[in-house]
Short mmCIF file of C-alpha atoms and ligand atoms in Angstrom, two decimals:
data_model
loop_
_atom_site.label_atom_id
_atom_site.label_comp_id
_atom_site.label_asym_id
_atom_site.label_seq_id
_atom_site.Cartn_x
_atom_site.Cartn_y
_atom_site.Cartn_z
CA MET A 1002 -18.09 86.70 -38.75
CA PRO A 1003 -16.18 86.97 -42.00
CA VAL A 1004 -16.19 85.14 -45.30
CA LEU A 1005 -12.76 83.66 -45.89
CA ALA A 1006 -11.60 82.41 -49.29
CA ILE A 1007 -8.76 79.87 -49.28
CA VAL A 1008 -7.00 79.63 -52.63
CA GLY A 1009 -4.02 77.78 -54.09
CA GLY A 1010 -1.20 80.21 -54.83
CA GLN A 1011 0.96 78.07 -57.13
CA TRP A 1012 0.24 75.11 -59.45
CA GLY A 1013 -2.05 73.25 -57.05
CA ASP A 1014 -1.36 70.72 -54.27
CA GLU A 1015 -0.17 73.45 -51.92
CA GLY A 1016 -1.96 71.85 -48.95
CA LYS A 1017 -5.37 73.51 -49.25
CA GLY A 1018 -7.10 70.42 -47.82
CA LYS A 1019 -4.97 70.47 -44.70
CA VAL A 1020 -5.48 74.19 -44.07
CA VAL A 1021 -9.24 74.07 -44.71
CA ASP A 1022 -9.58 71.08 -42.35
CA GLN A 1023 -7.70 73.02 -39.67
CA LEU A 1024 -9.68 76.25 -40.04
CA ALA A 1025 -13.04 74.48 -40.53
CA GLU A 1026 -13.07 73.69 -36.82
CA LYS A 1027 -14.29 77.29 -36.35
CA ALA A 1028 -16.49 77.50 -39.46
CA ASP A 1029 -20.22 77.10 -40.05
CA VAL A 1030 -20.11 76.57 -43.81
CA VAL A 1031 -17.39 75.32 -46.19
CA VAL A 1032 -17.98 75.64 -49.95
CA ARG A 1033 -15.91 74.05 -52.76
CA PHE A 1034 -16.19 76.51 -55.59
CA SER A 1035 -14.29 75.30 -58.67
CA GLY A 1036 -12.69 72.40 -60.51
CA GLY A 1037 -13.91 68.85 -60.27
CA ASP A 1038 -12.40 65.53 -59.30
CA ASN A 1039 -9.12 66.62 -60.90
CA ALA A 1040 -8.55 67.99 -57.39
CA GLY A 1041 -7.10 65.79 -54.67
CA HIS A 1042 -7.09 67.30 -51.18
CA THR A 1043 -5.31 65.35 -48.47
CA VAL A 1044 -6.52 65.64 -44.90
CA ILE A 1045 -4.89 63.96 -41.92
CA ASN A 1046 -6.69 64.37 -38.61
CA HIS A 1047 -7.95 62.39 -35.59
CA LEU A 1048 -10.31 60.40 -37.89
CA GLY A 1049 -7.58 59.17 -40.24
CA GLU A 1050 -6.07 60.06 -43.60
CA PHE A 1051 -8.41 61.09 -46.42
CA LYS A 1052 -8.03 62.00 -50.08
CA LEU A 1053 -10.94 64.23 -51.05
CA HIS A 1054 -11.76 65.00 -54.67
CA LEU A 1055 -15.16 66.67 -54.49
CA VAL A 1056 -16.36 66.78 -50.90
CA PRO A 1057 -15.21 69.94 -49.07
CA ALA A 1058 -12.54 69.46 -46.41
CA GLY A 1059 -14.93 70.84 -43.77
CA ILE A 1060 -16.72 67.48 -43.70
CA PHE A 1061 -14.82 66.30 -40.60
CA SER A 1062 -16.43 68.91 -38.35
CA SER A 1063 -19.96 67.58 -37.86
CA ARG A 1064 -21.57 71.00 -37.37
CA VAL A 1065 -20.28 72.38 -40.68
CA LEU A 1066 -22.59 72.67 -43.67
CA CYS A 1067 -20.48 71.45 -46.62
CA VAL A 1068 -21.47 72.76 -50.03
CA ILE A 1069 -20.37 71.67 -53.48
CA GLY A 1070 -20.94 74.91 -55.32
CA ASN A 1071 -22.29 75.65 -58.78
CA GLY A 1072 -18.73 76.25 -60.07
CA VAL A 1073 -17.73 72.63 -59.56
CA VAL A 1074 -18.23 69.98 -62.25
CA ILE A 1075 -19.37 66.78 -60.58
CA ASN A 1076 -18.72 63.21 -61.62
CA PRO A 1077 -21.56 61.52 -59.72
CA ALA A 1078 -19.80 58.13 -59.63
CA VAL A 1079 -16.74 59.69 -57.97
CA LEU A 1080 -18.88 61.65 -55.54
CA MET A 1081 -20.91 58.58 -54.56
CA SER A 1082 -17.82 56.50 -53.90
CA GLU A 1083 -16.25 59.36 -51.94
CA ILE A 1084 -19.35 59.66 -49.75
CA ALA A 1085 -19.39 55.88 -49.24
CA GLY A 1086 -15.70 55.88 -48.28
CA LEU A 1087 -16.20 58.69 -45.77
CA ASN A 1088 -19.22 56.96 -44.23
CA LYS A 1089 -17.21 53.73 -43.93
CA SER A 1090 -14.63 55.65 -41.92
CA GLY A 1091 -17.37 56.97 -39.65
CA VAL A 1092 -17.56 60.46 -41.17
CA ASP A 1093 -21.06 61.92 -41.20
CA THR A 1094 -21.99 63.30 -44.64
CA SER A 1095 -25.58 64.26 -43.87
CA LYS A 1096 -24.64 67.97 -43.87
CA LEU A 1097 -23.53 67.91 -47.50
CA ALA A 1098 -25.41 70.02 -50.04
CA ILE A 1099 -24.88 70.08 -53.80
CA SER A 1100 -25.75 73.10 -55.91
CA ASP A 1101 -28.68 72.59 -58.25
CA ARG A 1102 -26.70 74.64 -60.79
CA ALA A 1103 -23.53 72.51 -60.83
CA HIS A 1104 -22.65 70.83 -64.12
CA LEU A 1105 -22.08 67.09 -64.38
CA VAL A 1106 -19.08 65.27 -65.78
CA MET A 1107 -20.46 62.74 -68.27
CA PRO A 1108 -18.75 59.59 -69.58
CA TYR A 1109 -18.24 61.24 -72.98
CA HIS A 1110 -16.28 64.07 -71.31
CA ILE A 1111 -13.80 61.55 -69.95
CA LEU A 1112 -13.51 59.86 -73.33
CA LEU A 1113 -13.02 63.25 -75.04
CA ASP A 1114 -10.35 64.28 -72.52
CA GLU A 1115 -8.44 61.12 -73.42
CA LEU A 1116 -8.86 61.58 -77.20
CA GLU A 1117 -7.97 65.28 -77.12
CA GLU A 1118 -4.80 64.56 -75.13
CA LYS A 1119 -3.84 61.87 -77.64
CA SER A 1120 -4.43 64.21 -80.56
CA ARG A 1121 -2.15 66.85 -79.00
CA ALA A 1122 0.69 64.34 -79.41
CA GLY A 1123 3.98 66.01 -78.30
CA LYS A 1124 2.02 69.01 -77.02
CA ALA A 1125 -0.21 67.12 -74.55
CA LEU A 1126 -1.24 69.22 -71.56
CA GLY A 1127 -0.88 66.35 -69.10
CA THR A 1128 -4.47 66.62 -67.85
CA THR A 1129 -5.82 64.38 -65.10
CA LYS A 1130 -8.06 62.74 -67.77
CA ARG A 1131 -11.10 63.21 -65.53
CA GLY A 1132 -13.13 64.91 -68.28
CA ILE A 1133 -12.83 68.30 -66.59
CA GLY A 1134 -11.84 70.38 -69.66
CA PRO A 1135 -14.60 68.93 -71.89
CA ALA A 1136 -17.19 69.38 -69.10
CA PHE A 1137 -16.34 73.08 -68.70
CA ALA A 1138 -16.25 73.44 -72.51
CA ASP A 1139 -19.80 72.08 -72.67
CA LYS A 1140 -20.84 74.49 -69.91
CA ALA A 1141 -19.55 77.42 -72.02
CA SER A 1142 -21.08 75.95 -75.21
CA ARG A 1143 -24.43 75.61 -73.44
CA LEU A 1144 -24.41 71.85 -73.92
CA GLY A 1145 -23.94 70.93 -70.27
CA ILE A 1146 -26.13 68.72 -68.12
CA ARG A 1147 -26.69 70.10 -64.64
CA THR A 1148 -27.69 68.57 -61.33
CA CYS A 1149 -31.12 70.22 -61.61
CA ASP A 1150 -31.60 68.31 -64.89
CA LEU A 1151 -31.45 65.07 -62.88
CA LEU A 1152 -34.68 66.01 -61.15
CA ASP A 1153 -36.82 65.63 -64.31
CA LYS A 1154 -35.95 62.31 -65.94
CA ALA A 1155 -38.03 62.74 -69.12
CA ALA A 1156 -36.44 66.12 -69.82
CA LEU A 1157 -33.01 64.64 -68.99
CA LYS A 1158 -33.42 61.97 -71.67
CA GLU A 1159 -34.46 64.51 -74.26
CA ARG A 1160 -31.52 66.80 -73.53
CA LEU A 1161 -29.05 63.91 -73.41
CA ALA A 1162 -30.30 62.68 -76.81
CA MET A 1163 -29.74 66.15 -78.30
CA VAL A 1164 -26.22 66.45 -76.85
CA LEU A 1165 -25.23 62.90 -77.86
CA GLU A 1166 -26.10 63.51 -81.47
CA GLY A 1167 -23.24 66.01 -81.70
CA LYS A 1168 -20.86 64.01 -79.52
CA ASN A 1169 -21.37 60.80 -81.45
CA THR A 1170 -20.76 62.55 -84.77
CA LEU A 1171 -17.48 63.76 -83.30
CA PHE A 1172 -16.56 60.31 -81.97
CA THR A 1173 -17.35 58.38 -85.14
CA LYS A 1174 -16.46 60.89 -87.87
CA VAL A 1175 -13.50 62.78 -86.35
CA TYR A 1176 -11.92 60.41 -83.86
CA GLY A 1177 -13.00 57.14 -85.52
CA VAL A 1178 -14.15 55.52 -82.28
CA PRO A 1179 -17.50 53.86 -81.55
CA PRO A 1180 -20.46 56.01 -80.47
CA VAL A 1181 -21.58 56.12 -76.83
CA SER A 1182 -24.97 54.72 -75.90
CA LEU A 1183 -27.83 57.02 -74.93
CA ASP A 1184 -29.68 54.24 -73.10
CA GLU A 1185 -26.69 53.19 -71.02
CA ILE A 1186 -25.77 56.73 -69.97
CA TYR A 1187 -29.39 57.60 -69.28
CA ALA A 1188 -29.90 54.52 -67.09
CA LYS A 1189 -26.72 55.23 -65.12
CA TYR A 1190 -27.56 58.89 -64.56
CA CYS A 1191 -31.08 57.94 -63.42
CA GLU A 1192 -29.45 55.79 -60.70
CA TYR A 1193 -27.16 58.67 -59.74
CA ALA A 1194 -30.18 60.98 -59.67
CA ASP A 1195 -31.92 58.81 -57.08
CA PHE A 1196 -28.83 58.85 -54.86
CA LEU A 1197 -28.05 62.55 -55.24
CA PHE A 1198 -31.64 63.80 -55.01
CA PRO A 1199 -31.61 64.58 -51.24
CA PHE A 1200 -28.39 66.60 -51.51
CA ILE A 1201 -29.37 68.86 -54.44
CA LYS A 1202 -30.31 72.34 -53.21
CA ASP A 1203 -30.27 76.03 -54.05
CA THR A 1204 -26.95 76.41 -52.28
CA ALA A 1205 -26.47 80.11 -53.12
CA ALA A 1206 -29.65 80.75 -51.13
CA LEU A 1207 -28.31 78.63 -48.24
CA LEU A 1208 -25.16 80.74 -48.26
CA ASP A 1209 -27.14 83.94 -48.23
CA HIS A 1210 -28.97 82.62 -45.20
CA ALA A 1211 -25.68 81.82 -43.47
CA LEU A 1212 -24.39 85.32 -44.17
CA GLU A 1213 -27.55 86.86 -42.76
CA LYS A 1214 -26.94 84.90 -39.57
CA LYS A 1215 -23.33 86.20 -39.57
CA GLN A 1216 -21.91 82.71 -39.77
CA LEU A 1217 -18.30 81.98 -40.70
CA VAL A 1218 -18.11 80.83 -44.32
CA ILE A 1219 -14.97 79.32 -45.86
CA LEU A 1220 -14.68 79.15 -49.64
CA GLU A 1221 -12.39 76.23 -50.50
CA GLY A 1222 -10.40 76.50 -53.71
CA ALA A 1223 -9.11 73.75 -55.94
CA GLN A 1224 -6.00 73.85 -58.17
CA GLY A 1225 -3.86 77.01 -58.01
CA ALA A 1226 -3.52 80.49 -59.52
CA LEU A 1227 -0.87 79.47 -62.07
CA LEU A 1228 -3.33 76.96 -63.59
CA ASP A 1229 -6.00 79.66 -64.08
CA PRO A 1230 -7.34 79.83 -67.67
CA ASP A 1231 -6.82 83.64 -67.77
CA PHE A 1232 -3.76 84.28 -65.64
CA GLY A 1233 -2.00 80.91 -65.52
CA THR A 1234 0.40 79.30 -67.97
CA TYR A 1235 -2.25 78.99 -70.70
CA PRO A 1236 -2.88 76.58 -72.40
CA TYR A 1237 -1.04 74.49 -69.79
CA GLY A 1238 -3.62 74.87 -67.07
CA THR A 1239 -7.08 73.88 -66.04
CA SER A 1240 -10.52 74.99 -67.24
CA SER A 1241 -12.12 76.80 -64.31
CA SER A 1242 -10.82 79.70 -62.26
CA PRO A 1243 -9.04 78.81 -59.01
CA LEU A 1244 -8.77 82.53 -58.17
CA THR A 1245 -10.69 84.57 -55.58
CA ALA A 1246 -12.83 85.92 -58.43
CA GLY A 1247 -13.70 82.30 -59.25
CA ALA A 1248 -14.80 81.83 -55.64
CA CYS A 1249 -17.51 84.46 -56.03
CA LEU A 1250 -18.92 82.93 -59.19
CA GLY A 1251 -18.44 79.33 -58.19
CA ALA A 1252 -20.05 79.66 -54.78
CA GLY A 1253 -22.69 82.24 -55.72
CA ILE A 1254 -21.45 84.95 -53.39
CA ALA A 1255 -20.98 88.62 -54.31
CA PRO A 1256 -17.38 89.92 -54.40
CA ASN A 1257 -18.04 92.51 -51.71
CA ARG A 1258 -19.01 89.78 -49.22
CA ILE A 1259 -15.51 88.29 -49.13
CA ASP A 1260 -13.53 89.69 -46.19
CA ARG A 1261 -10.26 87.77 -46.20
CA VAL A 1262 -8.30 85.74 -48.72
CA LEU A 1263 -5.71 83.25 -47.57
CA GLY A 1264 -3.31 82.01 -50.25
CA ILE A 1265 -1.70 78.62 -49.70
CA PHE A 1266 1.90 78.19 -50.86
CA LYS A 1267 4.44 75.45 -50.41
CA VAL A 1268 7.88 76.67 -49.39
CA TYR A 1269 9.01 75.34 -52.76
CA CYS A 1270 7.06 74.73 -56.00
CA THR A 1271 5.51 71.63 -57.49
CA ARG A 1272 3.68 71.04 -60.70
CA VAL A 1273 1.92 67.96 -62.14
CA GLY A 1274 1.42 67.87 -65.89
CA ASN A 1275 3.16 69.83 -68.60
CA GLY A 1276 3.99 73.49 -69.11
CA PRO A 1277 6.70 75.93 -68.05
CA MET A 1278 8.07 76.03 -64.52
CA PRO A 1279 11.04 78.42 -64.35
CA THR A 1280 12.55 77.13 -61.09
CA GLU A 1281 12.21 73.41 -61.89
CA LEU A 1282 14.94 71.24 -60.37
CA LEU A 1283 15.93 68.42 -62.67
CA ASP A 1284 18.90 67.42 -60.51
CA GLU A 1285 19.50 65.36 -57.38
CA THR A 1286 18.12 68.08 -55.08
CA GLY A 1287 14.77 67.89 -56.87
CA GLN A 1288 14.82 64.13 -56.62
CA LYS A 1289 15.69 64.32 -52.92
CA ILE A 1290 12.86 66.76 -52.16
CA ARG A 1291 10.40 64.58 -54.12
CA GLU A 1292 11.32 61.55 -52.05
CA ILE A 1293 11.44 63.30 -48.64
CA ALA A 1294 8.10 64.95 -49.28
CA HIS A 1295 6.58 62.06 -51.19
CA GLU A 1296 5.58 64.42 -53.99
CA TYR A 1297 3.32 62.20 -56.07
CA GLY A 1298 -0.08 63.38 -57.34
CA THR A 1299 -3.05 62.74 -55.02
CA THR A 1300 -5.37 62.16 -57.96
CA THR A 1301 -3.18 60.49 -60.60
CA GLY A 1302 -0.13 59.26 -58.64
CA ARG A 1303 2.19 60.98 -61.14
CA PRO A 1304 5.53 62.24 -59.78
CA ARG A 1305 5.25 65.98 -59.15
CA ARG A 1306 7.86 68.22 -60.72
CA ILE A 1307 9.84 70.06 -58.04
CA GLY A 1308 11.31 73.58 -58.07
CA TRP A 1309 12.60 76.27 -55.70
CA PHE A 1310 10.17 78.87 -54.35
CA ASP A 1311 9.34 81.31 -57.15
CA ALA A 1312 8.75 84.72 -55.59
CA VAL A 1313 8.01 86.34 -58.98
CA ALA A 1314 5.10 83.96 -59.58
CA ALA A 1315 4.05 84.18 -55.91
CA ARG A 1316 3.89 87.99 -55.99
CA PHE A 1317 1.78 87.79 -59.15
CA SER A 1318 -0.52 85.25 -57.53
CA CYS A 1319 -0.81 87.45 -54.45
CA ARG A 1320 -1.84 90.46 -56.55
CA ILE A 1321 -4.28 88.66 -58.82
CA ASN A 1322 -5.99 86.96 -55.86
CA GLY A 1323 -6.03 90.01 -53.57
CA LEU A 1324 -4.47 87.95 -50.81
CA THR A 1325 -4.77 89.31 -47.28
CA GLY A 1326 -2.60 86.55 -45.85
CA VAL A 1327 -0.48 83.52 -46.69
CA ALA A 1328 -0.20 80.01 -45.26
CA LEU A 1329 3.12 78.35 -45.99
CA THR A 1330 3.15 74.57 -45.98
CA ARG A 1331 5.83 71.87 -45.93
CA LEU A 1332 8.48 73.91 -44.09
CA ASP A 1333 9.61 70.62 -42.48
CA VAL A 1334 10.57 69.22 -45.91
CA PHE A 1335 13.64 71.50 -45.79
CA ASP A 1336 14.86 70.07 -42.45
CA THR A 1337 17.73 68.25 -44.15
CA VAL A 1338 18.34 70.53 -47.14
CA PRO A 1339 21.60 72.44 -46.51
CA THR A 1340 21.11 75.46 -48.79
CA LEU A 1341 17.80 76.94 -49.94
CA LYS A 1342 17.18 79.08 -52.98
CA ILE A 1343 14.43 81.61 -53.71
CA CYS A 1344 13.84 82.98 -57.19
CA THR A 1345 13.62 86.78 -56.95
CA GLY A 1346 13.54 87.66 -60.65
CA TYR A 1347 13.86 86.19 -64.13
CA GLU A 1348 16.42 86.79 -66.83
CA LEU A 1349 14.71 87.07 -70.20
CA ASN A 1350 16.76 87.75 -73.35
CA GLY A 1351 19.66 89.06 -71.27
CA LYS A 1352 17.51 91.45 -69.19
CA ARG A 1353 16.17 91.12 -65.65
CA ILE A 1354 12.39 91.13 -65.42
CA ASP A 1355 10.22 90.92 -62.32
CA TYR A 1356 6.85 90.10 -63.89
CA PHE A 1357 5.20 86.78 -64.81
CA PRO A 1358 4.93 86.74 -68.64
CA ALA A 1359 1.65 85.93 -70.38
CA SER A 1360 3.29 83.81 -73.07
CA VAL A 1361 4.43 80.30 -72.23
CA ALA A 1362 7.10 80.62 -74.94
CA GLU A 1363 8.57 83.59 -73.03
CA LEU A 1364 8.21 81.87 -69.68
CA GLU A 1365 10.08 78.84 -71.07
CA LYS A 1366 12.99 81.18 -71.86
CA CYS A 1367 13.04 82.80 -68.40
CA LYS A 1368 16.06 81.86 -66.30
CA PRO A 1369 15.56 82.18 -62.56
CA ILE A 1370 17.73 84.62 -60.61
CA TYR A 1371 18.27 83.17 -57.15
CA GLU A 1372 19.26 84.28 -53.74
CA GLU A 1373 20.54 81.67 -51.31
CA LEU A 1374 19.64 81.16 -47.69
CA PRO A 1375 21.12 78.63 -45.26
CA GLY A 1376 19.02 75.64 -44.17
CA TRP A 1377 18.46 74.79 -40.49
CA GLY A 1378 19.55 71.17 -40.41
CA LYS A 1379 17.26 70.00 -37.61
CA PRO A 1380 13.72 68.63 -37.34
CA ILE A 1381 10.93 71.17 -36.81
CA THR A 1382 7.89 68.87 -36.99
CA ASP A 1383 7.15 69.35 -33.26
CA VAL A 1384 7.53 73.13 -33.23
CA ARG A 1385 4.27 75.04 -32.55
CA ARG A 1386 5.51 78.59 -31.90
CA PHE A 1387 7.31 80.75 -34.43
CA LYS A 1388 9.91 81.86 -31.90
CA ASP A 1389 10.83 78.18 -31.31
CA LEU A 1390 11.78 77.68 -34.96
CA PRO A 1391 15.53 77.69 -35.71
CA GLY A 1392 16.69 81.19 -36.69
CA GLU A 1393 17.34 80.09 -40.28
CA ALA A 1394 13.76 78.84 -40.66
CA GLN A 1395 12.39 82.11 -39.22
CA LYS A 1396 14.54 84.05 -41.68
CA TYR A 1397 13.37 81.91 -44.61
CA VAL A 1398 9.70 82.56 -43.74
CA ARG A 1399 10.30 86.29 -43.20
CA ARG A 1400 12.15 86.60 -46.51
CA ILE A 1401 9.25 85.00 -48.40
CA GLU A 1402 6.86 87.36 -46.61
CA GLU A 1403 8.99 90.34 -47.60
CA LEU A 1404 9.29 89.27 -51.25
CA MET A 1405 5.57 88.59 -51.55
CA GLY A 1406 4.53 91.76 -49.78
CA CYS A 1407 1.86 89.86 -47.85
CA PRO A 1408 1.77 88.72 -44.22
CA VAL A 1409 2.36 85.04 -43.44
CA ASN A 1410 -0.42 83.95 -41.09
CA MET A 1411 0.51 80.30 -40.75
CA ALA A 1412 3.47 78.01 -41.36
CA CYS A 1413 2.88 74.26 -41.47
CA CYS A 1414 5.54 71.83 -40.32
CA GLY A 1415 3.85 68.49 -40.99
CA PRO A 1416 0.81 67.01 -42.72
CA SER A 1417 -1.53 66.54 -39.77
CA ARG A 1418 -4.07 69.05 -38.49
CA GLU A 1419 -2.12 70.11 -35.43
CA GLN A 1420 1.23 70.62 -37.19
CA VAL A 1421 0.73 74.35 -37.60
CA ILE A 1422 2.54 77.43 -36.35
CA GLN A 1423 0.21 80.44 -36.10
CA LEU A 1424 1.97 83.74 -36.73
CA LYS A 1425 -1.12 85.96 -37.02
CA PRO A 1426 -4.78 85.02 -36.66
CA VAL A 1427 -6.43 84.25 -40.01
CA ILE A 1428 -9.98 84.95 -38.84
P1 GDP B 2120 -4.15 70.26 -51.94
O1 GDP B 2120 -4.59 69.71 -53.24
O2 GDP B 2120 -3.75 71.70 -52.02
O3 GDP B 2120 -5.12 70.02 -50.83
O4 GDP B 2120 -2.80 69.48 -51.56
P2 GDP B 2120 -2.53 67.88 -51.69
O5 GDP B 2120 -3.25 67.20 -50.62
O6 GDP B 2120 -2.75 67.43 -53.09
O7 GDP B 2120 -0.98 67.85 -51.47
C1 GDP B 2120 -0.40 68.39 -50.32
C2 GDP B 2120 0.40 67.31 -49.62
O8 GDP B 2120 1.20 67.91 -48.61
C3 GDP B 2120 -0.45 66.29 -48.89
O9 GDP B 2120 0.17 65.05 -48.98
C4 GDP B 2120 -0.46 66.79 -47.44
O10 GDP B 2120 -0.65 65.75 -46.49
C5 GDP B 2120 0.93 67.34 -47.35
N1 GDP B 2120 1.15 68.44 -46.41
C6 GDP B 2120 0.41 69.56 -46.20
N2 GDP B 2120 1.05 70.38 -45.35
C7 GDP B 2120 2.21 69.79 -45.02
C8 GDP B 2120 3.33 70.16 -44.22
O11 GDP B 2120 3.39 71.24 -43.63
N3 GDP B 2120 4.36 69.27 -44.14
C9 GDP B 2120 4.35 68.08 -44.80
N4 GDP B 2120 5.39 67.28 -44.66
N5 GDP B 2120 3.33 67.70 -45.57
C10 GDP B 2120 2.28 68.55 -45.69
P1 IMO B 2121 -5.65 70.33 -56.41
O1 IMO B 2121 -7.00 70.93 -56.09
C1 IMO B 2121 -2.35 69.90 -59.23
C2 IMO B 2121 -3.36 70.10 -63.49
C3 IMO B 2121 -3.15 68.82 -64.26
C4 IMO B 2121 -2.79 69.39 -65.63
C5 IMO B 2121 -3.70 70.61 -65.72
C6 IMO B 2121 -4.98 70.36 -66.51
O2 IMO B 2121 -5.41 69.01 -55.81
O3 IMO B 2121 -4.59 71.35 -56.13
P2 IMO B 2121 -7.23 69.08 -65.92
O4 IMO B 2121 -7.47 67.65 -65.56
O5 IMO B 2121 -7.66 70.06 -64.89
O6 IMO B 2121 -7.74 69.44 -67.28
O7 IMO B 2121 -5.61 69.18 -66.04
O8 IMO B 2121 -4.02 70.97 -64.40
N1 IMO B 2121 -4.22 69.96 -62.29
C7 IMO B 2121 -3.75 69.93 -61.03
N2 IMO B 2121 -2.48 69.93 -60.57
N3 IMO B 2121 -3.39 69.89 -58.36
C8 IMO B 2121 -4.66 69.93 -58.82
O9 IMO B 2121 -5.72 70.05 -57.99
C9 IMO B 2121 -4.88 69.90 -60.21
N4 IMO B 2121 -6.00 69.89 -60.98
C10 IMO B 2121 -5.56 69.94 -62.25
O10 IMO B 2121 -2.11 68.05 -63.72
O11 IMO B 2121 -1.48 69.86 -65.62
MG1 MG B 2122 -4.05 68.17 -54.56
#
């Protein structure tokens, strides 16, 4: 049985939650490997509608071991309320395991996220203000607090005191805000520790065990390739790697164990937060797509920016992730859109380019070069076989496949688990 990584191919919100929920029916283990509660993964299935931020989308299949990997930064308060919400809806969370190496989001990370955004003034990144950037910065600076630190409360207090000395200097002397309280944070995190204790495990070892038994492991990504700190629209991106390479590190699995990589792409683009987006639609069409598709952020409720499918960025994402297949989502959103556009190249300083530039200043200057395809003008939400799609919809999917140079395995035509057209088996 293979290891399958499922990664976001664009700027996040591609429908990873839906696809993982669908494929998890066959899986033994599902591992979230990056990000934190900046992620919002929507799942609609026989148990209801769920917005997951930290818990893997495999949680609805009771036999699946769900792992929050070491590459995720965990806000314990968010995780606890997510677990409580799932339990209230009758979802069993007893097969959840949390890596003992995962870093924690602390209250001062959230405060710092807010203050840093404010200090960027006109150049704010538009973060989710969940403390994710500062938590990953502390991880790199070796100032992080990890889940394993919760298991020794005396050592936790000592480490927290050391870290807070620096943070409180920053708060009072640089930002001019009051210091945070060691005692309050310590008391809160001791409560979290008691709750989280049974879930904290050496999850990389659990994974190794699963691989030995030839079980099917799904690695669930958060965010999307174009938000990657190395290959995305830096600095307008997130702070951990949503790429396949990030899956290895963030789950604790060697690169040569990953067999397949499925990239999730909407049939158009969306972006929440700031930064360049060459195909952005600032006109009525963009507004119409936003309303039909209800494109508002799962985590922050912000309106998502809308744009045509960007095949230049998609090809780049495909290459950098080593995709073996693609799942296209939201095909049904185009049911009433008369003419569709796909960006096949950029014009930069009067010349055509077909690469995704490193510099956001250059990307801002890129003008999309489009080709047009006719829409299909009828509902497809009940279609389950590719050959039953209107010819125009088939052509649209095939054209994206051709431009990306990667097979389309699935096309989704609605938000619920069963609204999927399988073109080629994923696993
Ligand atoms: P994720 O972060 O990648 O898991 O994606 P989000 O859940 O943030 O956003 C994707 C949105 O698209 C959710 O509201 C899903 O319910 C919805 N969705 C996923 N696939 C489809 C589809 O094929 N058609 C429609 N109409 N909605 C979809
Ligand atoms: P899922 O997993 C869409 C964006 C934010 C902001 C930038 C940095 O649901 O696809 P951060 O809080 O990470 O420091 O914000 O990244 N962002 C996302 N956009 N979907 C997400 O997750 C995102 N997670 C972060 O909007 O532009
Ligand atoms: Mg999302």
